[in-house]
Amino acid sequence: MKHSSFLFIFIFVFGALFAINAQETASVNGYITDSRTGETLIMANIALLEINRGTSSNTSGYYTITNIEPGTYTLAASYIGYRRHETEITLEPGQNLRLNIELLPEGAQLDAIVVTSDADREEMRDIGRAQVTTQLIKELPSVIEPDVFRSVQLLPGVKAASDFSSGLYVRGGSPDQTLILLDETTVYNPSHFFGFFSTFNPDAVKDVRLYKGGYPAEYGGRIGSVLSVFNKDGNRMENRGTVSLGLLASRASVEGPLNRGSWMLAVRRSTLEPVLSVLRRSIDGVPDRFYFYDINGKLNFDATENDRLSLAFYAGNDLVSIPFQEDANIRLRYGNQTVSGQWRRIFSDRLFGFFTFTGSRYFNRPEFEIAGTPFERDNDIHDFSFKGDLEFLPNEHHTISAGIWGGNITLRYRDWFDNQQTFNSRIRSQYLSAYVQNRWQPTDRWIFTGGVRFNSFSEGNYTRFDPRLSAEYRPTEALRFQAAYGRYHQYLSLITNEAFSGFDIWLTSDEGVPPAYGDQFVLGAKTIPFSGYGFDIELYYRTMRDLFELDPFVTDPAGLDYHELFRFGEGYAYGVELFLEKQTGSLTGFVGYTYGITRRKFPGFNAPILDDPTNARFYPPKYDRTHDVNVVTSYRLNNRWSANAVFNYATGQAYTRPLGRTQFSNVPWDNASRNVFVVGNVNASRLPSYHRLDLSLSRQGSFFDMGDAEWQLQLINVYSRRNVWFYNYDFDENPVKREDVNLLPIIPSISYTVNF
Amino acid sequence: MNPNISIYKFLIILLVLAGMITVISCETYNQEEYEELVIVEAYAIANDRLPDVRIHTTTPAEDFFDPSETAITGANVQVVLLDESDQSEKVFDYFFSPAGNGIYIAGNRSHRMQANRTYRLDIDFNDRPEVIRAYTTIPDQLTVLNEIADSVVYQSEEQLEIVIPQPQNNAQQQVYVFSIISDEPFAENLTPFYLANFEDENIELDDVLVNSSGLINEGNFDINPDGTITLRFPWIGVAFYGENRIITGLVDRNLSDLVRSQEVQLGGSTLSPGEIPNLIYNIEGGIGIFGSMSTDTVSTRILRP
């Protein structure tokens, strides 16, 4: 079965090579950009209306349409948030027309106060894919800072663990099952401020794309999903900047043209020091130091008409130092650095390539010292890689993609207790992936995409093959049916504390620790039921096998072999997502609903108490929320004022209700009684439902005629719903007293942004 | 057919399909009801006499907890010394203690628990259906080999070191625990960290009369060229200046499993808050602990810096 399916894919992919059309046809290609800034637009739609041939721009903003019969055509280009563009072109036999397209943003005219569209919007996504615009990210009410991940958490199928966590739980998967890419580079801990929000600066971000499931062969390494973030290239037309001052953090960005290129720099830093200084005078335990910062930068250079070079970097750091008691303090420093250099080349009208060198570093250094006894941990990841991707269009029916991604990853995990090194693990592994994929469009109505991805990981000597298949049927212009299947492997596992991401540790496969893997099945339909509306529905089912994660009962790793640190289990998830979007008019927004189930099972965990402990049962992890509804609305009152609202309702998270209790009073080496709960099914109870309403009000103006300015007033948790995060138990009371640990109360916030 | 009508029909079909899936796939994963369980608690110490066995029941979590109300009488208790082929070599009968509180004591007061030997605990009841069995292998006898300093300065460079032989049974790494008992447990003798907690009313003196390091894997310590192990007593365990007795313990797997799972049960590990597992018990037919350890005691005086 396995060999025949690969043979089918091989023929499907390479059969296209023999169908190259040899006639004297023409082609048109180029870059599609924002007319005001020169930023390339990813996945914009470009079509020749008379022959109903179209394509999308790739992640470099490049498009190409080949095998066109000579003649005169209307070329139409569209992209969400931009006015539709049409132009007439005439193609001679054998001509390769280079046509760069510039789109005008909607609302760019002074008297435009509503979002309009000249034609039905065609921004319908591929299966499992969702997009969040940076405009939405900045407009939505947010705690402390506008945040990419918190905006993504509003999409159906994506859940948050708590108000304090920006971690992405996509279709029942844990955060480590989502590959996070910034300009093609892996980011290992994309969080600041104890996981409160992500490392992605909205001022620097151009495109945020989430593949929730069934993602294509060009991506790999995670069994769940992919979040791909691209930073801006920089304004190619003029120098521009933004400064934004907030209560607890501020940011600034500048960008501008170079001779044949552009540049961009964005910085962000917390501004908590004055607040902490005041608090320290009267409250104990206030941090001595507590800050975070991040810097994003990019340089672009057009070496030739067909060659573009770019260099991008990111650096971010969090530091907190708290003397939490006499003779006891904690210090934590963690952060990420990434760098990527890319070369994009148009080889011909049929062949486009991009080649990227990436480097990524994540470090994490928690230190405690209690009563003269230090505890230290050191976790480092260094990941250097090379990626090469090619897109080849042999004819109008096929698009063949192929690529490789190879690199070297080094993970180091060291523990010191009382100045003695107690654990030292260093894993250096080479990894190599290669994929080939063919997108075949035999008719206007059908699209088939098939591919295979090969993975290898040298630690443990693992090689795996992942087939990917998807199909799309378009019975009408306003309706698409989609189906996808894929197998996915993952060689990394994240050890994280939901309450606090500062201690995150990544561990890898090795001998005795095989990679996790899973299969995904997705069915969906995407429609435009009425003009200006979009409605999507997707059903998914996922398996998770050979999951490996740190055994929670391993409290001391010293002296253990590497594989003894882990527990190995399995899981599954399935659900239905509905997404209704209103895209035009004064009132825009979306409603997303998810019905989702996810379960896990690990031997020795959640076994019936008197049974053989290997008889483990499936249980829902805490973040399993059966129903999840998000309503996001934006209303433009006039050309100065706009309002945004976000309402979220979700089933209460799973928790374990203790059934019984007892006490062990005679443990020989101490005189304290050890209180113990007896439980039945783990996580079989539900916290109260979660719901929260956030509002924001924005006023546009100007800053001393030097630039545009915006005041934003926000109210988080308008009716101060005290959502429960978890229960704590106080054994000093008898009977034991259960106490709520609540999430965020009502929080007002204000920020001021100047664009110059 | 009007394309819009086609779309509506498809949408309705899809929504009905999605609704059917959500209804059909409703998984039942219910909370169980409380069931009373029998708990056994017995700790054997090498070279010490047969351990007392405490037998009681669990209490519903929301009820008032009174250990005296949960004691079980009417249990038939035996501890059996096993030979190398796991056959019974010697049987020790137990009797309900006049002190009550669910405690059963051995009739034989002269037997000493033998290191590296396996004992089995058997319990059944006259008026309950449970049959309980548990095993423990007493760890190798622990003997401190080095001369301990008469005094050490608190948090000085010269940490208190204890040298012990490597245990005979070294198939798996061993687990140690340090306890320190103050012979001068007065508030004015508290070390800074514990003094701050005492002043903040987080602890009382009784809470730290016996202070423990917690379980520490053998892998944390150096194995010397002569095959001995050097253990360094961590300063965090010292609650009082003055005369202190330091007890080094080597625990068996049952104790190690119970204690480390108990420390994890209510948080502090990778489990999500609110995700509560049962402890690791290693008891058949009930829950609790039949564990063992070996110990040795040294004394020193902790001086103020």
PDB file of C-alpha atoms in Angstrom, chain A residues 238-354:
ATOM      1  CA  GLU A 238       9.820  57.259   0.691  1.00  0.00           C
ATOM      2  CA  ASN A 239      11.149  57.292   4.241  1.00  0.00           C
ATOM      3  CA  ARG A 240       8.416  56.615   6.764  1.00  0.00           C
ATOM      4  CA  GLY A 241       8.253  55.936  10.478  1.00  0.00           C
ATOM      5  CA  THR A 242       5.939  55.090  13.337  1.00  0.00           C
ATOM      6  CA  VAL A 243       6.186  55.703  17.045  1.00  0.00           C
ATOM      7  CA  SER A 244       3.727  54.166  19.467  1.00  0.00           C
ATOM      8  CA  LEU A 245       3.661  54.864  23.186  1.00  0.00           C
ATOM      9  CA  GLY A 246       1.773  52.513  25.484  1.00  0.00           C
ATOM     10  CA  LEU A 247       1.304  52.053  29.195  1.00  0.00           C
ATOM     11  CA  LEU A 248       3.726  49.192  29.575  1.00  0.00           C
ATOM     12  CA  ALA A 249       5.633  49.007  26.287  1.00  0.00           C
ATOM     13  CA  SER A 250       6.488  51.283  23.403  1.00  0.00           C
ATOM     14  CA  ARG A 251       7.672  50.750  19.858  1.00  0.00           C
ATOM     15  CA  ALA A 252       9.204  52.627  16.966  1.00  0.00           C
ATOM     16  CA  SER A 253       9.869  51.718  13.365  1.00  0.00           C
ATOM     17  CA  VAL A 254      11.489  53.383  10.388  1.00  0.00           C
ATOM     18  CA  GLU A 255      11.718  52.282   6.757  1.00  0.00           C
ATOM     19  CA  GLY A 256      12.736  53.725   3.475  1.00  0.00           C
ATOM     20  CA  PRO A 257      14.147  53.242   0.005  1.00  0.00           C
ATOM     21  CA  LEU A 258      17.677  52.395  -0.975  1.00  0.00           C
ATOM     22  CA  ASN A 259      19.148  52.727  -4.371  1.00  0.00           C
ATOM     23  CA  ARG A 260      17.442  49.714  -5.966  1.00  0.00           C
ATOM     24  CA  GLY A 261      16.056  48.422  -2.729  1.00  0.00           C
ATOM     25  CA  SER A 262      14.646  49.193   0.691  1.00  0.00           C
ATOM     26  CA  TRP A 263      15.310  48.863   4.390  1.00  0.00           C
ATOM     27  CA  MET A 264      13.282  48.512   7.560  1.00  0.00           C
ATOM     28  CA  LEU A 265      14.057  48.667  11.272  1.00  0.00           C
ATOM     29  CA  ALA A 266      11.567  48.209  14.112  1.00  0.00           C
ATOM     30  CA  VAL A 267      12.273  48.203  17.831  1.00  0.00           C
ATOM     31  CA  ARG A 268      10.115  47.581  20.830  1.00  0.00           C
ATOM     32  CA  ARG A 269      10.853  47.791  24.526  1.00  0.00           C
ATOM     33  CA  SER A 270       8.978  47.509  27.738  1.00  0.00           C
ATOM     34  CA  THR A 271       8.719  50.709  29.747  1.00  0.00           C
ATOM     35  CA  LEU A 272       7.939  49.192  33.109  1.00  0.00           C
ATOM     36  CA  GLU A 273      10.877  50.574  35.061  1.00  0.00           C
ATOM     37  CA  PRO A 274       9.131  53.700  36.405  1.00  0.00           C
ATOM     38  CA  VAL A 275       6.161  51.630  37.573  1.00  0.00           C
ATOM     39  CA  LEU A 276       8.421  49.060  39.233  1.00  0.00           C
ATOM     40  CA  SER A 277      10.451  51.764  40.907  1.00  0.00           C
ATOM     41  CA  VAL A 278       7.351  53.198  42.535  1.00  0.00           C
ATOM     42  CA  LEU A 279       6.039  49.793  43.578  1.00  0.00           C
ATOM     43  CA  ARG A 280       9.382  48.748  45.055  1.00  0.00           C
ATOM     44  CA  ARG A 281       9.112  51.450  47.719  1.00  0.00           C
ATOM     45  CA  SER A 282       6.138  49.821  49.360  1.00  0.00           C
ATOM     46  CA  ILE A 283       5.766  46.259  48.133  1.00  0.00           C
ATOM     47  CA  ASP A 284       8.091  43.309  48.644  1.00  0.00           C
ATOM     48  CA  GLY A 285       8.954  40.946  45.881  1.00  0.00           C
ATOM     49  CA  VAL A 286       8.845  43.556  43.110  1.00  0.00           C
ATOM     50  CA  PRO A 287      11.471  42.701  40.491  1.00  0.00           C
ATOM     51  CA  ASP A 288      14.830  44.425  40.670  1.00  0.00           C
ATOM     52  CA  ARG A 289      14.972  44.266  36.921  1.00  0.00           C
ATOM     53  CA  PHE A 290      12.250  43.427  34.477  1.00  0.00           C
ATOM     54  CA  TYR A 291      12.349  44.286  30.842  1.00  0.00           C
ATOM     55  CA  PHE A 292      12.067  42.917  27.363  1.00  0.00           C
ATOM     56  CA  TYR A 293      13.050  44.257  24.003  1.00  0.00           C
ATOM     57  CA  ASP A 294      13.116  43.144  20.419  1.00  0.00           C
ATOM     58  CA  ILE A 295      14.598  44.441  17.192  1.00  0.00           C
ATOM     59  CA  ASN A 296      13.565  43.526  13.652  1.00  0.00           C
ATOM     60  CA  GLY A 297      15.485  44.614  10.596  1.00  0.00           C
ATOM     61  CA  LYS A 298      15.528  43.943   6.894  1.00  0.00           C
ATOM     62  CA  LEU A 299      17.541  45.027   3.883  1.00  0.00           C
ATOM     63  CA  ASN A 300      16.456  44.425   0.290  1.00  0.00           C
ATOM     64  CA  PHE A 301      18.487  44.933  -2.828  1.00  0.00           C
ATOM     65  CA  ASP A 302      17.524  44.343  -6.470  1.00  0.00           C
ATOM     66  CA  ALA A 303      20.783  43.113  -7.943  1.00  0.00           C
ATOM     67  CA  THR A 304      19.254  42.739 -11.418  1.00  0.00           C
ATOM     68  CA  GLU A 305      15.822  42.673 -12.939  1.00  0.00           C
ATOM     69  CA  ASN A 306      15.717  38.963 -12.179  1.00  0.00           C
ATOM     70  CA  ASP A 307      17.639  38.782  -8.904  1.00  0.00           C
ATOM     71  CA  ARG A 308      16.561  40.096  -5.533  1.00  0.00           C
ATOM     72  CA  LEU A 309      18.606  39.789  -2.359  1.00  0.00           C
ATOM     73  CA  SER A 310      17.448  40.318   1.185  1.00  0.00           C
ATOM     74  CA  LEU A 311      18.905  40.114   4.651  1.00  0.00           C
ATOM     75  CA  ALA A 312      16.633  39.954   7.699  1.00  0.00           C
ATOM     76  CA  PHE A 313      17.353  39.664  11.396  1.00  0.00           C
ATOM     77  CA  TYR A 314      15.543  39.524  14.691  1.00  0.00           C
ATOM     78  CA  ALA A 315      16.857  39.779  18.227  1.00  0.00           C
ATOM     79  CA  GLY A 316      14.776  39.674  21.395  1.00  0.00           C
ATOM     80  CA  ASN A 317      15.494  39.293  25.053  1.00  0.00           C
ATOM     81  CA  ASP A 318      13.554  39.037  28.308  1.00  0.00           C
ATOM     82  CA  LEU A 319      15.168  39.587  31.677  1.00  0.00           C
ATOM     83  CA  VAL A 320      13.607  39.418  35.102  1.00  0.00           C
ATOM     84  CA  SER A 321      15.319  39.410  38.467  1.00  0.00           C
ATOM     85  CA  ILE A 322      13.205  39.114  41.593  1.00  0.00           C
ATOM     86  CA  PRO A 323      14.350  38.899  45.210  1.00  0.00           C
ATOM     87  CA  PHE A 324      11.224  37.064  46.225  1.00  0.00           C
ATOM     88  CA  GLN A 325      12.271  36.532  49.805  1.00  0.00           C
ATOM     89  CA  GLU A 326      15.086  37.086  52.239  1.00  0.00           C
ATOM     90  CA  ASP A 327      18.074  35.109  50.988  1.00  0.00           C
ATOM     91  CA  ALA A 328      16.129  33.920  47.974  1.00  0.00           C
ATOM     92  CA  ASN A 329      16.028  35.284  44.476  1.00  0.00           C
ATOM     93  CA  ILE A 330      15.198  34.246  40.966  1.00  0.00           C
ATOM     94  CA  ARG A 331      16.739  35.464  37.774  1.00  0.00           C
ATOM     95  CA  LEU A 332      15.566  34.555  34.339  1.00  0.00           C
ATOM     96  CA  ARG A 333      16.929  35.504  30.978  1.00  0.00           C
ATOM     97  CA  TYR A 334      15.642  34.103  27.717  1.00  0.00           C
ATOM     98  CA  GLY A 335      15.379  35.142  24.108  1.00  0.00           C
ATOM     99  CA  ASN A 336      15.733  34.446  20.432  1.00  0.00           C
ATOM    100  CA  GLN A 337      17.933  35.637  17.636  1.00  0.00           C
ATOM    101  CA  THR A 338      17.338  34.867  13.985  1.00  0.00           C
ATOM    102  CA  VAL A 339      19.019  35.848  10.765  1.00  0.00           C
ATOM    103  CA  SER A 340      18.149  34.959   7.197  1.00  0.00           C
ATOM    104  CA  GLY A 341      19.682  35.823   3.864  1.00  0.00           C
ATOM    105  CA  GLN A 342      17.698  35.172   0.744  1.00  0.00           C
ATOM    106  CA  TRP A 343      18.299  35.220  -2.970  1.00  0.00           C
ATOM    107  CA  ARG A 344      15.263  35.205  -5.242  1.00  0.00           C
ATOM    108  CA  ARG A 345      15.811  34.581  -8.914  1.00  0.00           C
ATOM    109  CA  ILE A 346      13.556  34.567 -11.927  1.00  0.00           C
ATOM    110  CA  PHE A 347      15.331  32.006 -14.100  1.00  0.00           C
ATOM    111  CA  SER A 348      12.787  32.209 -16.879  1.00  0.00           C
ATOM    112  CA  ASP A 349       9.091  32.778 -17.360  1.00  0.00           C
ATOM    113  CA  ARG A 350       8.600  29.170 -16.226  1.00  0.00           C
ATOM    114  CA  LEU A 351      11.121  28.838 -13.453  1.00  0.00           C
ATOM    115  CA  PHE A 352      11.420  30.801 -10.224  1.00  0.00           C
ATOM    116  CA  GLY A 353      13.685  29.991  -7.341  1.00  0.00           C
ATOM    117  CA  PHE A 354      14.532  31.238  -3.880  1.00  0.00           C
TER     118      PHE A 354
END
